[in-house]
Amino acid sequence: MSLTTLSITQPDDWHLHLRDGEALKTTVAHSARVFARAIVMPNLKPPVTTVAQALSYRQRIVSCIPKGSTFDPLMTLYLTEQLNSQEVQRAHEADCVQGIKFYPAGATTNSESGVAELECVYPALEKMAEVGLPLLIHGEVTDTEIDIFDRERVFIETILEPLTQKFPKLKIVLEHITTKDAVDFVSRQGKNIAATITPHHLLLNRNDLLAGGVRPHFYCLPILKRNIHQRALIEAATSGNSKFFLGTDSAPHSIETKETSCGCAGIYSAHAALELYTEVFEAEGALDKLEGFASFFGADFYNLPRNQTQITLSKTPFTVPKEYSFGSGSVIPMRANESISWSAYEATK
Ligand code: NCD
Ligand code: ZN
């Protein structure tokens, strides 16, 4: 008999873009509906590069948390070549800063201020390794010579592998992994190296993006890969291996910036992320592995307590709206106008 309801410890989202301003009203409410905490990405314009900026961004987020929710946004700093070890020390001492995000310059949305020469940030990385502050990595090279489908693998070989050898104690999260190469690399490493996996990289592959027409709302970075990679990600996520945990990379953009001749990268999934992951685990016959992936392994990696509250999932389908308001415009969510087979709600205490 197949399961029709399931209660798990409340999950956290270990990689999330909330944006800023009016958009926060939509994004924060969606994440806070199900997730207890989220690691909030710092790629605003301009980026969040200091502890003071992170605290003020956190206040803007907190002011949009719906009444009754105890959602706790965990902040990150954006690694620039100017980040010094004193600021790393301050980040370590600030309770609500949990990581530093490394974007190779030019790799993705709002990454112009990212790092071009990794040597410039060695003092900051040394300090991070010393105090145990994780480095969160967008793992793609930016060389125009390298094929977009190979950028994660080449990053692992040419940048990440040497980095882990130079800083063997540094805690690293390879974010939103998309390839079998990344699964294999992370699996081989010590317990200081982990990875997040998104719902869209589990549910979609590059055929969904490109076959039978281009679907701009499935364009994200790292780009969707071929199905053998999707398969490797599904196996890693549902394996019970604590190196792999939930990070949605929910990354909203307004319709006009997606449906245009040069569209932005990012898929919005915060409205239904847990339900989408649940579909994947159900299809694999691995619902018993969902709680570890969604609610335990990330907290354990970040040395934070596991949540005490519960979330109930019931096999009740619901139809996703065709769009949500997003600042002065709207955003097309994942599964827009289509059905999701699970619904999540807070368990009654
Ligand atoms: C993200 C965004 O829009 O901020 N886009 C994406 O496709 N994932 C940036 C990122 O995480 O790469
Ligand atoms: Zn992201």
Coordinates of C-alpha atoms and ligand atoms in Angstrom, one line a residue, residues 15 17 19 43 108-109 138 176 220-221 249 251 253 265-266, ligand 1:
H15 CA 20.2 27.7 -0.7
H17 CA 17.3 33.7 -3.3
R19 CA 15.6 39.2 -3.6
N43 CA 23.6 38.3 -4.9
T108 CA 25.5 33.8 -13.2
T109 CA 22.9 36.4 -12.2
H138 CA 28.7 28.3 -7.4
H176 CA 23.1 23.2 -6.7
C220 CA 18.8 28.3 -14.9
L221 CA 22.4 28.0 -14.0
D249 CA 18.1 27.6 -5.4
A251 CA 15.6 32.2 -8.0
H253 CA 12.8 36.8 -12.0
A265 CA 18.8 32.4 -15.4
G266 CA 16.7 31.2 -12.5
Ligands
NCD1 C1 20.4 32.5 -9.6 C2 19.8 33.9 -9.5 O1 18.9 34.2 -10.3 O2 20.1 34.7 -8.6 N1 20.1 32.0 -10.9 C3 20.1 30.7 -11.2 O3 19.9 30.3 -12.3 N2 20.4 29.7 -10.3 C4 21.9 32.7 -9.4 C5 22.5 31.4 -9.1 O4 22.3 30.8 -8.0 O5 23.3 30.9 -9.9

